[in-house]
Amino acid sequence: MTPRHPHTPGRAGSACAALALVLASAAAGSPVSAAGGEGGDVPQGTVVYRTTAQFTTAGRARDLLLHPDSKKLYVGSDDLPETTEADESGLHVLEPADGKVRSTVSQAPGPTGTLGRRAVRQLVAPLPGDGAVFVYPLRGIGTAKDGDAAAAGVWVPGGPVTDAAPGPAPSTVLVAQGSVLSEVDIATAAVKRSLTLEGGERFAYDRARGTVWFTDFGNRRLYRVDLASFTVAATVALPAGESFAGFTEVDPETGAVWVALDTSVIVHDATGKPIGTVKGGAGADMPRAAGFDAATREAFVVWQDAGDTSQPGSDGDGALTVHRTRDLKEAAGAVVLPGNHAQSGSAAVAVQPGGATVFVSDPAAGRIARLERSTSPRITRSPEDRTVAAGAEASLTAQAEGTPAPTVVWQVSTDAGRTWQAVPGATSATYSFKAAPADNGRRYRAEFANDAGVSRTAPATLTVTAADTTTGGSAPTTGGSATSAGTDGSTATIGGSGSAGSSVGGAAGGAVGGATGTTVGPTGTTPAGGALASTGTAVASLAGGALVLTAAGWVLVRRTRPRRTTG
């Protein structure tokens, strides 16, 4: 139902589905201004993330993977000690929308090939189509798909696996066993190549550039390993600090390496040149996971509280921050992650391509937070001042973009924009009404709102002019008399002193009535015997402000002079 104008009851409006702000009369179109307006509580186009769901169906989640083909959420988990009635360790496959468990693969081979319940500590890579390659304690490399009864797996010779990444070939993985880096066959656990470094246990693989960045947190340095030769190509110094080790990740697009140290993230470019430092979280929060999105060119960093309230700045809460990879600046407001601390293990993050949805694990609470991206409304059109005649229709339409799609409320000001009030019921994209003289000088704007904030269009002033009430008016009088010959030779006379209306009436009645030979006087009255019964009122229509005479007989009447008699 179309709302009524707030100051003129009974004035009807109309709605349409477009989202653009236009003030126009019924007879003329309206130009649309360039984008304008202002943000309300936040600037236009502000990006925020908000938690929309908490999944508690996958035990103590240690790692997350959104499968690029099947779109399923794979979760590697440990058992939650407080749930003594159940053992949640294993590989869980969830529906990303609601966290519903599709299947759980809990069995994997031990060092002798015997199946047993295994925790999954790290998800290494997706399998083609569906499934994942993962690491399970202490040296297991497993593979499984949704619905498998048990995982396939092999045990790598040597020490416990401390980190892993996809290998240069689809059939291999790269593993760190402390400071030893190896390329291992997934099916047989055969070591194809190996390199022993001076220290370290975590690394990241840059497939596009054939480089492994191996982090030696104890000695505060990075080793750049050329994978073709499997040798150290360069050593990069890291800043001094307390040596709290976090993650080592590579931005697949730029090749920049992100290293979490203490309460900061140190970023180097693909050659090892320092780019900058990322700070986030609050107080004692430590960076513990990072993910990248190529579409938005953003990095998503999870910060966990130390979990020790005796430390200054420790509040028990973590945070998610989003940064532009090109300049490291924040691309979205930080999101508080209540209760996410590092006492029960490091968090993990998975980013949906395009950044619309992000998943963050909380091992201490045994839950996974689903966060969704919102963008505050950005006004793409604002109105221009318009002038309309009273009684003409003024139509207001507004345009804004945002995620989720914003709602709109129309507002009006009667005091030159000092105060505004909502138009009751005007929540459609377009609000139309017939302009009245009382509307003159009023300003109108649209307010858009969604989960991320509020934005308003620039206002437009409506000028209302007096209505054009002209329907005829006086026309010059016709002097003299005119006669028209009837078909039988008789004449009809049109009075010479009547008004335009009388003359037309006389012409219309007289010319046709002339067939009977009747004379019509100055009043323009038509005798009963005439073909038209007229009162002398002008027969005319108004088009574009001109008076058009439509009486058919008019064009047949001409003025005549009396003939002179010659003798």
Coordinates of C-alpha atoms in Angstrom, one line a residue:
M1 CA 0.0 0.0 0.0
T2 CA 1.4 3.4 -1.0
P3 CA 1.9 5.7 2.0
R4 CA 0.2 9.1 2.2
H5 CA 2.2 12.3 2.4
P6 CA 2.8 13.2 6.0
H7 CA 1.6 16.8 5.8
T8 CA -1.3 16.5 3.3
P9 CA -3.6 13.6 4.3
G10 CA -5.4 11.8 1.5
R11 CA -2.7 12.4 -1.1
A12 CA -2.1 9.2 -2.9
G13 CA 1.4 7.9 -3.9
S14 CA 2.8 5.1 -6.0
A15 CA 5.7 2.7 -5.6
C16 CA 8.1 1.0 -8.0
A17 CA 11.0 -1.4 -7.6
A18 CA 13.9 0.9 -8.7
L19 CA 16.4 2.3 -6.3
A20 CA 17.2 5.8 -7.5
L21 CA 16.3 9.3 -6.0
V22 CA 14.5 11.5 -8.5
L23 CA 12.1 14.4 -7.9
A24 CA 10.0 15.0 -11.1
S25 CA 6.8 16.3 -12.3
A26 CA 4.4 14.1 -14.2
A27 CA 5.0 16.0 -17.4
A28 CA 8.8 16.1 -17.4
G29 CA 11.7 13.9 -16.6
S30 CA 14.3 14.7 -13.9
P31 CA 18.1 14.6 -14.2
V32 CA 19.9 12.6 -11.5
S33 CA 22.8 14.0 -9.6
A34 CA 26.2 12.4 -9.2
A35 CA 26.7 10.2 -6.1
G36 CA 26.5 12.0 -2.9
G37 CA 25.0 11.8 0.6
E38 CA 26.7 11.0 3.8
G39 CA 27.3 8.2 6.2
G40 CA 25.4 8.1 9.5
D41 CA 27.1 6.1 12.2
V42 CA 29.9 5.0 9.9
P43 CA 31.3 6.3 6.6
Q44 CA 29.6 5.1 3.4
G45 CA 30.9 1.7 2.2
T46 CA 32.3 0.6 5.5
V47 CA 33.0 -3.1 5.6
V48 CA 32.4 -5.1 8.8
Y49 CA 32.2 -8.7 9.7
R50 CA 29.7 -10.1 12.2
T51 CA 29.3 -13.5 13.8
T52 CA 26.1 -15.1 12.4
A53 CA 26.5 -18.7 13.8
Q54 CA 28.5 -20.8 16.2
F55 CA 29.1 -24.5 15.3
T56 CA 29.8 -26.8 18.2
T57 CA 29.5 -30.1 16.2
A58 CA 33.2 -30.8 15.5
G59 CA 35.0 -31.2 18.8
R60 CA 38.1 -29.1 19.4
A61 CA 38.8 -27.7 15.9
R62 CA 42.5 -27.4 15.1
D63 CA 42.4 -26.7 11.4
L64 CA 39.8 -25.7 8.8
L65 CA 39.6 -26.1 5.0
L66 CA 36.9 -24.9 2.6
H67 CA 37.0 -27.3 -0.3
P68 CA 37.2 -25.4 -3.6
D69 CA 35.3 -27.9 -5.6
S70 CA 32.7 -29.5 -3.2
K71 CA 32.4 -26.3 -1.1
K72 CA 32.3 -28.5 2.0
L73 CA 33.9 -27.4 5.3
Y74 CA 36.6 -29.8 6.4
V75 CA 37.5 -29.7 10.1
G76 CA 40.5 -31.4 11.7
S77 CA 39.8 -31.9 15.4
D78 CA 41.0 -33.2 18.8
D79 CA 38.8 -34.6 21.5
L80 CA 37.2 -32.2 24.0
P81 CA 38.2 -33.5 27.5
E82 CA 35.0 -32.2 29.1
T83 CA 32.8 -34.4 26.8
T84 CA 33.7 -37.7 28.5
E85 CA 30.7 -39.5 26.9
A86 CA 32.1 -38.9 23.3
D87 CA 35.4 -38.7 21.5
E88 CA 35.2 -36.0 18.8
S89 CA 38.7 -36.4 17.4
G90 CA 39.0 -37.1 13.6
L91 CA 38.1 -35.5 10.3
H92 CA 34.7 -33.9 10.3
V93 CA 32.8 -32.8 7.1
L94 CA 30.3 -30.0 7.8
E95 CA 27.7 -28.0 5.8
P96 CA 29.2 -24.5 5.8
A97 CA 25.7 -22.9 6.0
D98 CA 24.6 -24.4 9.3
G99 CA 27.4 -26.6 10.7
K100 CA 25.5 -29.8 10.2
V101 CA 27.8 -32.8 10.2
R102 CA 27.8 -34.7 7.0
S103 CA 30.2 -37.4 8.1
T104 CA 33.2 -38.0 10.4
V105 CA 36.3 -40.0 9.5
S106 CA 37.7 -41.1 12.8
Q107 CA 39.8 -44.1 11.9
A108 CA 43.3 -44.0 10.4
P109 CA 46.3 -46.4 10.2
G110 CA 48.9 -46.3 13.0
P111 CA 52.7 -47.0 12.5
T112 CA 52.0 -50.7 12.0
G113 CA 48.9 -50.2 9.8
T114 CA 46.4 -50.9 12.5
L115 CA 43.4 -48.7 12.4
G116 CA 42.6 -46.5 15.4
R117 CA 40.9 -43.3 16.4
R118 CA 43.2 -40.4 15.4
A119 CA 43.1 -36.7 16.0
V120 CA 43.7 -34.5 12.9
R121 CA 46.1 -31.6 13.7
Q122 CA 46.5 -30.1 10.2
L123 CA 44.7 -30.0 6.9
V124 CA 47.4 -29.9 4.2
A125 CA 45.5 -29.7 0.8
P126 CA 42.2 -30.5 -0.9
L127 CA 41.9 -33.6 -3.0
P128 CA 40.5 -33.2 -6.5
G129 CA 36.7 -33.1 -6.4
D130 CA 36.4 -33.7 -2.7
G131 CA 38.3 -34.8 0.3
A132 CA 41.5 -33.7 2.0
V133 CA 45.2 -34.6 2.8
F134 CA 45.9 -34.2 6.5
V135 CA 48.5 -34.7 9.2
Y136 CA 47.7 -36.8 12.3
P137 CA 49.9 -37.6 15.3
L138 CA 52.7 -38.3 15.3
R139 CA 54.0 -38.8 11.8
G140 CA 50.8 -39.8 9.9
I141 CA 49.9 -38.5 6.4
G142 CA 46.3 -39.4 5.7
T143 CA 43.7 -38.9 2.9
A144 CA 39.9 -39.2 3.2
K145 CA 36.7 -38.0 1.5
D146 CA 33.2 -37.3 2.8
G147 CA 31.6 -40.6 3.8
D148 CA 34.7 -42.8 3.9
A149 CA 34.6 -45.4 6.7
A150 CA 38.3 -44.9 7.4
A151 CA 41.2 -42.8 6.1
A152 CA 44.2 -44.1 4.1
G153 CA 47.5 -43.2 5.7
V154 CA 51.2 -43.7 5.9
W155 CA 53.8 -42.9 8.5
V156 CA 56.8 -40.7 7.6
P157 CA 60.2 -42.0 8.9
G158 CA 62.0 -39.7 11.3
G159 CA 60.7 -37.3 14.0
P160 CA 57.2 -36.0 14.6
V161 CA 55.8 -33.8 11.8
T162 CA 55.7 -30.2 12.9
D163 CA 54.3 -28.6 9.7
A164 CA 53.2 -29.6 6.2
A165 CA 52.2 -28.1 2.9
P166 CA 51.2 -29.3 -0.6
G167 CA 54.1 -30.6 -2.6
P168 CA 55.4 -29.5 -6.0
A169 CA 53.7 -32.6 -7.5
P170 CA 50.1 -33.8 -6.8
S171 CA 51.4 -37.0 -5.3
T172 CA 53.7 -35.4 -2.8
V173 CA 53.7 -33.2 0.3
L174 CA 56.3 -31.1 1.9
V175 CA 56.8 -31.8 5.6
A176 CA 58.9 -30.3 8.4
Q177 CA 60.2 -32.5 11.1
G178 CA 61.7 -29.9 13.3
S179 CA 64.5 -28.3 11.2
V180 CA 64.4 -31.0 8.5
L181 CA 62.4 -30.2 5.3
S182 CA 61.5 -33.1 3.1
E183 CA 59.4 -33.9 0.1
V184 CA 57.4 -37.1 0.8
D185 CA 55.3 -39.4 -1.4
I186 CA 51.7 -39.4 -0.1
A187 CA 51.0 -43.0 -0.9
T188 CA 54.2 -44.6 0.3
A189 CA 55.8 -42.1 2.7
A190 CA 59.0 -42.4 0.7
V191 CA 61.3 -39.4 1.2
K192 CA 62.2 -38.0 -2.2
R193 CA 64.4 -35.1 -1.1
S194 CA 65.5 -33.7 2.2
L195 CA 67.3 -30.6 3.6
T196 CA 68.5 -30.0 7.2
L197 CA 68.5 -26.3 8.3
E198 CA 70.1 -24.7 11.3
G199 CA 66.8 -24.4 13.2
G200 CA 63.1 -24.0 12.9
E201 CA 59.9 -26.1 12.5
R202 CA 57.4 -24.0 10.5
F203 CA 57.3 -23.0 6.8
A204 CA 55.2 -21.8 3.9
Y205 CA 55.3 -22.8 0.3
D206 CA 55.0 -20.3 -2.6
R207 CA 54.1 -22.6 -5.5
A208 CA 54.0 -19.8 -8.1
R209 CA 57.6 -18.9 -7.4
G210 CA 59.0 -22.3 -6.4
T211 CA 60.1 -21.0 -3.0
V212 CA 59.8 -22.3 0.5
W213 CA 60.1 -19.9 3.4
F214 CA 61.3 -21.7 6.5
T215 CA 61.1 -19.9 9.8
D216 CA 63.7 -20.3 12.5
F217 CA 62.0 -18.5 15.3
G218 CA 64.7 -19.3 17.9
N219 CA 67.4 -17.6 15.8
R220 CA 64.9 -14.9 14.4
R221 CA 65.5 -15.6 10.7
L222 CA 63.9 -16.8 7.6
Y223 CA 65.5 -19.3 5.1
R224 CA 64.4 -18.9 1.5
V225 CA 64.7 -22.4 -0.1
D226 CA 64.8 -22.8 -3.8
L227 CA 62.6 -25.8 -4.4
A228 CA 64.1 -26.7 -7.8
S229 CA 67.6 -27.2 -6.3
F230 CA 66.4 -27.9 -2.7
T231 CA 69.0 -25.5 -1.3
V232 CA 69.0 -22.3 0.8
A233 CA 69.0 -19.4 -1.6
A234 CA 69.0 -16.6 1.0
T235 CA 68.7 -15.8 4.7
V236 CA 66.5 -13.0 6.0
A237 CA 66.8 -11.5 9.5
L238 CA 63.7 -11.1 11.6
P239 CA 63.3 -8.4 14.3
A240 CA 64.4 -9.2 17.8
G241 CA 61.7 -10.1 20.3
E242 CA 60.5 -12.6 22.9
S243 CA 60.4 -15.4 20.2
F244 CA 56.7 -16.3 20.7
A245 CA 56.2 -18.3 17.5
G246 CA 53.1 -18.0 15.4
F247 CA 52.4 -18.8 11.7
T248 CA 54.3 -18.5 8.5
E249 CA 52.1 -17.9 5.5
V250 CA 52.6 -16.7 1.9
D251 CA 50.2 -14.5 -0.1
P252 CA 49.7 -16.6 -3.2
E253 CA 49.1 -13.5 -5.4
T254 CA 52.1 -11.3 -4.4
G255 CA 54.5 -13.9 -2.9
A256 CA 54.8 -11.8 0.3
V257 CA 55.6 -13.8 3.3
W258 CA 53.7 -13.1 6.6
V259 CA 55.4 -14.2 9.8
A260 CA 53.7 -14.0 13.2
L261 CA 56.1 -13.0 15.9
D262 CA 55.0 -12.2 19.5
T263 CA 52.1 -9.7 19.1
S264 CA 52.9 -8.5 15.5
V265 CA 53.0 -9.8 12.0
I266 CA 56.1 -9.1 10.0
V267 CA 55.7 -8.9 6.2
H268 CA 58.4 -9.3 3.6
D269 CA 58.0 -9.2 -0.2
A270 CA 58.7 -12.2 -2.5
T271 CA 62.5 -11.3 -2.4
G272 CA 62.7 -11.0 1.4
K273 CA 62.6 -7.2 1.5
P274 CA 60.7 -5.9 4.6
I275 CA 57.4 -4.3 3.7
G276 CA 55.9 -3.5 7.0
T277 CA 54.3 -4.6 10.3
V278 CA 50.7 -5.5 11.0
K279 CA 49.3 -4.9 14.5
G280 CA 45.9 -6.0 15.7
G281 CA 43.9 -7.4 18.5
A282 CA 44.3 -5.8 21.9
G283 CA 46.9 -5.8 24.5
A284 CA 48.5 -9.2 24.8
D285 CA 46.7 -10.7 21.7
M286 CA 49.0 -12.8 19.5
P287 CA 48.6 -13.6 15.8
R288 CA 47.9 -17.3 15.4
A289 CA 46.4 -17.8 11.9
A290 CA 46.1 -16.1 8.6
G291 CA 44.3 -16.6 5.3
F292 CA 44.3 -14.8 2.0
D293 CA 41.6 -14.0 -0.6
A294 CA 42.7 -13.3 -4.1
A295 CA 39.4 -11.7 -5.2
T296 CA 39.4 -8.9 -2.5
R297 CA 43.2 -8.9 -2.2
E298 CA 42.8 -9.1 1.6
A299 CA 44.5 -10.9 4.4
F300 CA 42.5 -12.3 7.4
V301 CA 44.4 -12.6 10.6
V302 CA 43.2 -14.3 13.8
W303 CA 44.5 -13.0 17.1
Q304 CA 44.2 -15.0 20.3
D305 CA 44.4 -13.7 23.8
A306 CA 47.2 -15.2 25.9
G307 CA 44.7 -16.6 28.3
D308 CA 46.7 -15.4 31.3
T309 CA 44.8 -12.7 33.1
S310 CA 47.9 -11.8 35.1
Q311 CA 49.4 -10.4 32.0
P312 CA 48.7 -6.7 31.2
G313 CA 46.1 -6.3 28.5
S314 CA 44.8 -9.9 28.7
D315 CA 41.1 -9.9 28.6
G316 CA 40.4 -13.5 27.4
D317 CA 39.0 -12.3 24.1
G318 CA 40.6 -12.7 20.6
A319 CA 39.9 -10.8 17.4
L320 CA 39.7 -11.1 13.6
T321 CA 41.3 -8.3 11.6
V322 CA 41.2 -7.8 7.8
H323 CA 44.0 -6.0 5.9
R324 CA 44.6 -4.9 2.3
T325 CA 47.6 -6.9 1.0
R326 CA 48.8 -4.0 -1.1
D327 CA 49.4 -1.6 1.8
L328 CA 48.7 -3.6 5.0
K329 CA 46.0 -1.1 6.1
E330 CA 42.8 -2.3 7.7
A331 CA 40.1 -3.2 5.2
A332 CA 37.4 -3.9 7.8
G333 CA 36.7 -3.2 11.4
A334 CA 38.2 -5.6 13.9
V335 CA 35.8 -8.3 15.2
V336 CA 35.9 -9.4 18.8
L337 CA 36.1 -13.1 19.3
P338 CA 34.9 -13.7 22.8
G339 CA 36.8 -16.2 24.8
N340 CA 39.2 -17.1 22.0
H341 CA 42.6 -17.7 23.8
A342 CA 45.6 -19.8 23.1
Q343 CA 45.7 -21.9 26.2
S344 CA 44.1 -24.9 24.4
G345 CA 45.8 -24.5 21.0
S346 CA 46.1 -22.1 18.1
A347 CA 43.0 -21.0 16.2
A348 CA 42.5 -21.6 12.4
V349 CA 40.8 -19.6 9.7
A350 CA 39.2 -20.5 6.4
V351 CA 38.0 -17.8 3.9
Q352 CA 35.3 -18.3 1.3
P353 CA 36.5 -17.0 -2.1
G354 CA 35.4 -13.4 -2.4
G355 CA 35.5 -12.9 1.4
A356 CA 31.8 -13.1 1.9
T357 CA 32.1 -15.7 4.7
V358 CA 34.9 -16.5 7.1
F359 CA 35.2 -19.4 9.5
V360 CA 37.4 -19.1 12.7
S361 CA 38.0 -22.0 15.1
D362 CA 38.1 -21.6 18.9
P363 CA 39.9 -24.7 20.3
A364 CA 39.4 -23.7 23.9
A365 CA 35.6 -23.4 23.6
G366 CA 35.2 -26.3 21.0
R367 CA 33.4 -24.1 18.5
I368 CA 33.7 -22.6 15.0
A369 CA 32.4 -19.1 14.4
R370 CA 30.8 -18.3 11.0
L371 CA 31.3 -14.6 10.2
E372 CA 29.6 -12.8 7.3
R373 CA 30.7 -9.7 5.5
S374 CA 28.5 -6.6 5.5
T375 CA 29.0 -3.3 3.7
S376 CA 27.3 -0.1 4.9
P377 CA 25.1 1.6 2.3
R378 CA 26.9 3.7 -0.3
I379 CA 24.7 6.3 -2.0
T380 CA 25.0 6.1 -5.7
R381 CA 22.5 8.8 -6.6
S382 CA 21.1 11.8 -4.9
P383 CA 18.4 14.3 -6.0
E384 CA 18.7 17.6 -7.7
D385 CA 16.4 20.6 -6.8
R386 CA 13.2 20.5 -8.9
T387 CA 10.3 22.7 -9.6
V388 CA 6.8 21.3 -10.2
A389 CA 3.3 22.8 -10.5
A390 CA 0.8 22.4 -7.8
G391 CA -1.2 19.3 -8.6
A392 CA 1.6 17.7 -10.6
E393 CA 3.1 14.4 -9.3
A394 CA 6.5 14.5 -7.6
S395 CA 8.3 11.1 -7.5
L396 CA 11.1 10.3 -5.2
T397 CA 13.3 7.3 -5.8
A398 CA 16.6 6.5 -4.2
Q399 CA 19.6 4.4 -5.1
A400 CA 22.2 2.9 -2.8
E401 CA 24.3 -0.3 -2.7
G402 CA 25.4 -2.4 0.3
T403 CA 25.6 -5.9 1.7
P404 CA 23.1 -7.1 2.7
A405 CA 20.8 -5.0 0.5
P406 CA 19.8 -2.0 2.5
T407 CA 16.3 -1.0 3.5
V408 CA 15.0 2.6 2.8
V409 CA 13.0 5.1 4.8
W410 CA 12.0 8.4 3.3
Q411 CA 12.4 11.6 5.4
V412 CA 11.1 15.2 5.0
S413 CA 12.2 18.5 6.5
T414 CA 10.0 21.6 6.8
D415 CA 12.7 23.8 8.4
A416 CA 15.4 23.9 5.7
G417 CA 17.1 20.6 6.8
R418 CA 17.5 21.5 10.5
T419 CA 15.3 18.6 11.6
W420 CA 14.0 15.6 9.7
Q421 CA 11.1 13.2 10.2
A422 CA 10.2 9.9 8.6
V423 CA 7.4 9.8 6.1
P424 CA 5.0 7.3 7.6
G425 CA 4.9 4.1 5.6
A426 CA 7.3 5.3 3.0
T427 CA 9.6 2.4 3.0
S428 CA 9.5 1.4 -0.7
A429 CA 12.1 2.3 -3.2
T430 CA 9.9 5.0 -4.7
Y431 CA 7.6 7.5 -2.9
S432 CA 5.3 9.6 -5.1
F433 CA 2.7 12.2 -4.3
K434 CA 0.9 15.2 -5.8
A435 CA 2.6 18.4 -5.0
A436 CA 0.6 21.0 -3.1
P437 CA 1.3 24.6 -2.4
A438 CA 2.2 23.7 1.2
D439 CA 5.0 21.5 0.0
N440 CA 6.9 24.5 -1.4
G441 CA 10.4 24.6 0.0
R442 CA 10.3 21.3 1.7
R443 CA 13.4 19.0 1.5
Y444 CA 13.4 15.3 1.0
R445 CA 16.0 12.6 1.4
A446 CA 16.2 8.8 1.7
E447 CA 17.9 7.0 4.6
F448 CA 19.4 3.5 3.8
A449 CA 20.3 1.1 6.5
N450 CA 21.7 -2.5 6.9
D451 CA 23.7 -4.4 9.4
A452 CA 26.8 -2.4 8.7
G453 CA 25.4 1.1 9.2
V454 CA 23.2 3.9 7.9
S455 CA 23.7 6.4 5.0
R456 CA 21.6 9.2 3.7
T457 CA 21.2 10.8 0.4
A458 CA 21.9 14.5 -0.2
P459 CA 18.6 16.4 0.2
A460 CA 16.6 18.0 -2.6
T461 CA 14.4 21.0 -2.3
L462 CA 11.0 20.9 -3.9
T463 CA 9.6 24.2 -5.3
V464 CA 5.9 24.2 -6.0
T465 CA 4.5 26.8 -8.4
A466 CA 0.8 27.9 -8.9
A467 CA -1.3 25.5 -10.9
D468 CA -2.2 26.5 -14.5
T469 CA -6.0 26.9 -14.3
T470 CA -6.4 28.4 -17.7
T471 CA -9.2 26.6 -19.7
G472 CA -10.1 29.2 -22.3
G473 CA -10.2 32.9 -21.5
S474 CA -11.5 35.8 -23.6
A475 CA -10.9 36.1 -27.2
P476 CA -11.1 39.3 -29.2
T477 CA -14.7 40.1 -30.3
T478 CA -15.7 39.9 -33.9
G479 CA -17.0 43.1 -35.5
G480 CA -19.6 43.4 -38.2
S481 CA -21.8 40.6 -39.5
A482 CA -21.0 37.7 -41.6
T483 CA -23.3 35.6 -43.7
S484 CA -23.1 32.1 -45.0
A485 CA -25.0 30.8 -47.9
G486 CA -27.3 27.9 -47.2
T487 CA -27.6 25.0 -49.5
D488 CA -31.0 26.3 -50.7
G489 CA -29.7 29.7 -51.4
S490 CA -30.7 31.2 -48.0
T491 CA -28.2 32.9 -45.7
A492 CA -27.3 32.6 -42.0
T493 CA -26.1 35.8 -40.3
I494 CA -23.6 35.8 -37.3
G495 CA -24.0 38.7 -34.9
G496 CA -21.3 41.3 -35.2
S497 CA -21.1 42.4 -31.5
G498 CA -21.1 39.2 -29.6
S499 CA -18.2 37.6 -27.7
A500 CA -16.1 34.9 -29.1
G501 CA -18.3 32.4 -27.5
S502 CA -21.4 34.0 -29.0
S503 CA -19.8 34.2 -32.4
V504 CA -18.8 30.6 -32.3
G505 CA -22.3 29.6 -31.1
G506 CA -23.8 31.7 -33.9
A507 CA -21.5 30.2 -36.5
A508 CA -22.1 26.7 -35.4
G509 CA -25.8 27.0 -35.1
G510 CA -26.3 29.5 -37.9
A511 CA -24.2 27.9 -40.6
V512 CA -25.9 24.6 -40.2
G513 CA -29.2 26.1 -39.4
G514 CA -28.9 28.2 -42.5
A515 CA -30.3 25.3 -44.5
T516 CA -33.7 26.5 -43.2
G517 CA -33.0 30.1 -44.0
T518 CA -33.0 31.2 -40.3
T519 CA -31.2 34.3 -39.2
V520 CA -29.1 34.0 -36.0
G521 CA -28.8 37.1 -33.8
P522 CA -25.9 38.4 -31.8
T523 CA -26.5 36.2 -28.9
G524 CA -25.6 33.2 -30.9
T525 CA -28.7 31.2 -30.1
T526 CA -29.6 28.5 -32.4
P527 CA -33.3 28.0 -33.4
A528 CA -34.9 24.7 -32.9
G529 CA -34.7 24.0 -36.6
G530 CA -30.9 24.2 -36.6
A531 CA -28.7 21.1 -36.9
L532 CA -26.8 22.0 -33.6
A533 CA -28.6 23.1 -30.4
S534 CA -26.2 25.6 -29.0
T535 CA -26.2 28.0 -26.1
G536 CA -23.6 30.2 -27.6
T537 CA -20.7 28.6 -25.6
A538 CA -17.4 28.3 -27.4
V539 CA -16.8 24.9 -28.9
A540 CA -13.0 24.5 -28.3
S541 CA -10.2 22.5 -26.7
L542 CA -6.9 23.6 -25.1
A543 CA -3.7 22.1 -26.3
G544 CA -0.4 23.6 -25.3
G545 CA -2.1 26.8 -24.1
A546 CA -3.6 27.7 -27.5
L547 CA -7.4 28.1 -28.1
V548 CA -8.5 25.8 -31.0
L549 CA -11.9 26.3 -32.5
T550 CA -13.4 23.1 -33.7
A551 CA -16.9 24.1 -34.9
A552 CA -17.1 22.7 -38.4
G553 CA -19.0 25.6 -39.7
W554 CA -16.5 28.2 -38.7
V555 CA -14.3 27.7 -41.7
L556 CA -17.2 28.2 -44.0
V557 CA -18.2 31.6 -42.7
R558 CA -16.7 34.6 -44.4
R559 CA -17.4 38.2 -44.2
T560 CA -19.2 39.8 -47.1
R561 CA -19.7 43.4 -48.2
P562 CA -23.1 44.6 -49.4
R563 CA -23.2 44.8 -53.1
R564 CA -23.5 48.2 -54.6
T565 CA -26.5 48.7 -56.7
T566 CA -25.7 50.3 -60.0
G567 CA -28.4 51.8 -62.1

